[in-house]
């Protein structure tokens, strides 16, 4: 998407939009705007060209609307990281809403399983069976050693 087309979609003044990005107000900007903004982030060569032109003229009003936006945006410290984080926050919020219901169902299922008396009984049977198998195994090992030492075989 072109920067000029993107800026036409923004209904608030440019300065206010830049302040929203600076403050990290992702809800006010919206997920769709953040996704588009990520797509039109300027490349380093474009940023360098705009900065050099601004340094020569020294007047922000001499730049076109798109160039002025890019200049103001790139003046924000770590602007790419801020935009990516705001986008992540908004995507996370949407995913959280979508996943809340299935997660609640899984939690209820797990609670039901953990409070199940039949599961506890089944685990108790497995424990007793395992203890019995170990006891029998130890008995035969000790009995075998006893027979070997009794017969003088070491």
mmCIF file of C-alpha atoms in Angstrom, residues 40-150:
data_model
loop_
_atom_site.group_PDB
_atom_site.id
_atom_site.type_symbol
_atom_site.label_atom_id
_atom_site.label_comp_id
_atom_site.label_asym_id
_atom_site.label_seq_id
_atom_site.Cartn_x
_atom_site.Cartn_y
_atom_site.Cartn_z
ATOM 1 C CA UNK A 40 4.457 0.632 4.540
ATOM 2 C CA UNK A 41 7.354 1.086 6.937
ATOM 3 C CA UNK A 42 10.077 2.941 5.040
ATOM 4 C CA UNK A 43 13.347 1.378 4.009
ATOM 5 C CA UNK A 44 16.633 2.774 5.261
ATOM 6 C CA UNK A 45 17.453 4.363 1.902
ATOM 7 C CA UNK A 46 14.135 6.249 1.887
ATOM 8 C CA UNK A 47 14.681 7.448 5.445
ATOM 9 C CA UNK A 48 18.211 8.622 4.605
ATOM 10 C CA UNK A 49 16.974 10.503 1.516
ATOM 11 C CA UNK A 50 14.211 12.253 3.459
ATOM 12 C CA UNK A 51 16.576 13.162 6.302
ATOM 13 C CA UNK A 52 19.192 14.573 3.950
ATOM 14 C CA UNK A 53 16.544 16.647 2.134
ATOM 15 C CA UNK A 54 15.224 17.900 5.485
ATOM 16 C CA UNK A 55 18.740 18.809 6.636
ATOM 17 C CA UNK A 56 19.269 20.857 3.481
ATOM 18 C CA UNK A 57 15.971 22.737 3.706
ATOM 19 C CA UNK A 58 15.446 22.659 7.463
ATOM 20 C CA UNK A 59 11.719 23.135 6.957
ATOM 21 C CA UNK A 60 9.320 20.279 7.623
ATOM 22 C CA UNK A 61 6.571 22.041 5.659
ATOM 23 C CA UNK A 62 8.690 21.831 2.481
ATOM 24 C CA UNK A 63 8.284 18.074 2.511
ATOM 25 C CA UNK A 64 5.249 16.389 0.999
ATOM 26 C CA UNK A 65 2.648 14.856 3.284
ATOM 27 C CA UNK A 66 4.038 11.318 2.908
ATOM 28 C CA UNK A 67 7.642 12.442 3.423
ATOM 29 C CA UNK A 68 6.633 14.558 6.424
ATOM 30 C CA UNK A 69 4.875 11.517 7.919
ATOM 31 C CA UNK A 70 7.932 9.324 7.370
ATOM 32 C CA UNK A 71 10.214 11.988 8.862
ATOM 33 C CA UNK A 72 7.993 12.378 11.931
ATOM 34 C CA UNK A 73 7.608 8.602 12.264
ATOM 35 C CA UNK A 74 11.337 7.908 12.042
ATOM 36 C CA UNK A 75 12.040 10.573 14.653
ATOM 37 C CA UNK A 76 10.275 8.327 17.181
ATOM 38 C CA UNK A 77 12.871 6.205 18.997
ATOM 39 C CA UNK A 78 12.580 2.532 17.942
ATOM 40 C CA UNK A 79 9.510 3.268 15.827
ATOM 41 C CA UNK A 80 9.559 -0.127 14.090
ATOM 42 C CA UNK A 81 9.694 -1.964 17.397
ATOM 43 C CA UNK A 82 6.867 0.160 18.806
ATOM 44 C CA UNK A 83 4.641 -0.558 15.819
ATOM 45 C CA UNK A 84 5.417 -4.273 15.931
ATOM 46 C CA UNK A 85 4.709 -4.440 19.664
ATOM 47 C CA UNK A 86 1.430 -2.535 19.332
ATOM 48 C CA UNK A 87 0.438 -4.869 16.505
ATOM 49 C CA UNK A 88 1.331 -7.883 18.652
ATOM 50 C CA UNK A 89 -0.711 -6.539 21.569
ATOM 51 C CA UNK A 90 -3.786 -6.066 19.411
ATOM 52 C CA UNK A 91 -3.405 -9.486 17.752
ATOM 53 C CA UNK A 92 -2.922 -11.068 21.168
ATOM 54 C CA UNK A 93 -6.095 -9.441 22.476
ATOM 55 C CA UNK A 94 -8.074 -10.827 19.518
ATOM 56 C CA UNK A 95 -6.584 -14.291 19.998
ATOM 57 C CA UNK A 96 -7.269 -14.203 23.716
ATOM 58 C CA UNK A 97 -10.948 -13.536 23.085
ATOM 59 C CA UNK A 98 -11.113 -16.375 20.536
ATOM 60 C CA UNK A 99 -9.261 -18.858 22.752
ATOM 61 C CA UNK A 100 -10.947 -18.016 26.045
ATOM 62 C CA UNK A 101 -13.965 -20.293 25.534
ATOM 63 C CA UNK A 102 -12.005 -23.423 24.467
ATOM 64 C CA UNK A 103 -9.487 -22.881 27.267
ATOM 65 C CA UNK A 104 -12.293 -22.687 29.811
ATOM 66 C CA UNK A 105 -13.668 -25.979 28.474
ATOM 67 C CA UNK A 106 -10.226 -27.640 28.754
ATOM 68 C CA UNK A 107 -9.799 -26.354 32.313
ATOM 69 C CA UNK A 108 -13.205 -27.710 33.348
ATOM 70 C CA UNK A 109 -12.369 -31.046 31.737
ATOM 71 C CA UNK A 110 -9.041 -31.203 33.582
ATOM 72 C CA UNK A 111 -10.722 -30.319 36.898
ATOM 73 C CA UNK A 112 -13.297 -33.051 36.314
ATOM 74 C CA UNK A 113 -10.557 -35.603 35.600
ATOM 75 C CA UNK A 114 -8.539 -34.587 38.657
ATOM 76 C CA UNK A 115 -11.573 -34.803 40.954
ATOM 77 C CA UNK A 116 -12.682 -38.161 39.558
ATOM 78 C CA UNK A 117 -12.915 -40.894 42.198
ATOM 79 C CA UNK A 118 -12.670 -43.653 39.586
ATOM 80 C CA UNK A 119 -9.382 -42.209 38.271
ATOM 81 C CA UNK A 120 -7.980 -42.157 41.806
ATOM 82 C CA UNK A 121 -9.077 -45.758 42.304
ATOM 83 C CA UNK A 122 -7.504 -46.800 39.013
ATOM 84 C CA UNK A 123 -4.205 -45.127 39.891
ATOM 85 C CA UNK A 124 -4.303 -46.783 43.331
ATOM 86 C CA UNK A 125 -4.736 -50.217 41.663
ATOM 87 C CA UNK A 126 -1.758 -49.515 39.386
ATOM 88 C CA UNK A 127 0.343 -48.469 42.393
ATOM 89 C CA UNK A 128 -0.559 -51.576 44.399
ATOM 90 C CA UNK A 129 0.090 -53.795 41.350
ATOM 91 C CA UNK A 130 3.472 -52.195 40.794
ATOM 92 C CA UNK A 131 4.419 -52.614 44.440
ATOM 93 C CA UNK A 132 3.359 -56.275 44.319
ATOM 94 C CA UNK A 133 5.414 -56.900 41.150
ATOM 95 C CA UNK A 134 8.457 -55.269 42.746
ATOM 96 C CA UNK A 135 8.025 -57.322 45.923
ATOM 97 C CA UNK A 136 7.769 -60.605 43.986
ATOM 98 C CA UNK A 137 10.760 -59.657 41.861
ATOM 99 C CA UNK A 138 12.863 -58.873 44.956
ATOM 100 C CA UNK A 139 11.759 -62.142 46.571
ATOM 101 C CA UNK A 140 12.961 -64.194 43.599
ATOM 102 C CA UNK A 141 16.227 -62.270 43.345
ATOM 103 C CA UNK A 142 16.942 -62.805 47.054
ATOM 104 C CA UNK A 143 15.869 -66.458 46.854
ATOM 105 C CA UNK A 144 18.161 -67.042 43.877
ATOM 106 C CA UNK A 145 21.112 -65.492 45.712
ATOM 107 C CA UNK A 146 20.353 -67.608 48.769
ATOM 108 C CA UNK A 147 20.402 -70.795 46.690
ATOM 109 C CA UNK A 148 23.642 -69.833 44.987
ATOM 110 C CA UNK A 149 25.463 -69.048 48.240
ATOM 111 C CA UNK A 150 24.018 -72.152 49.936
#
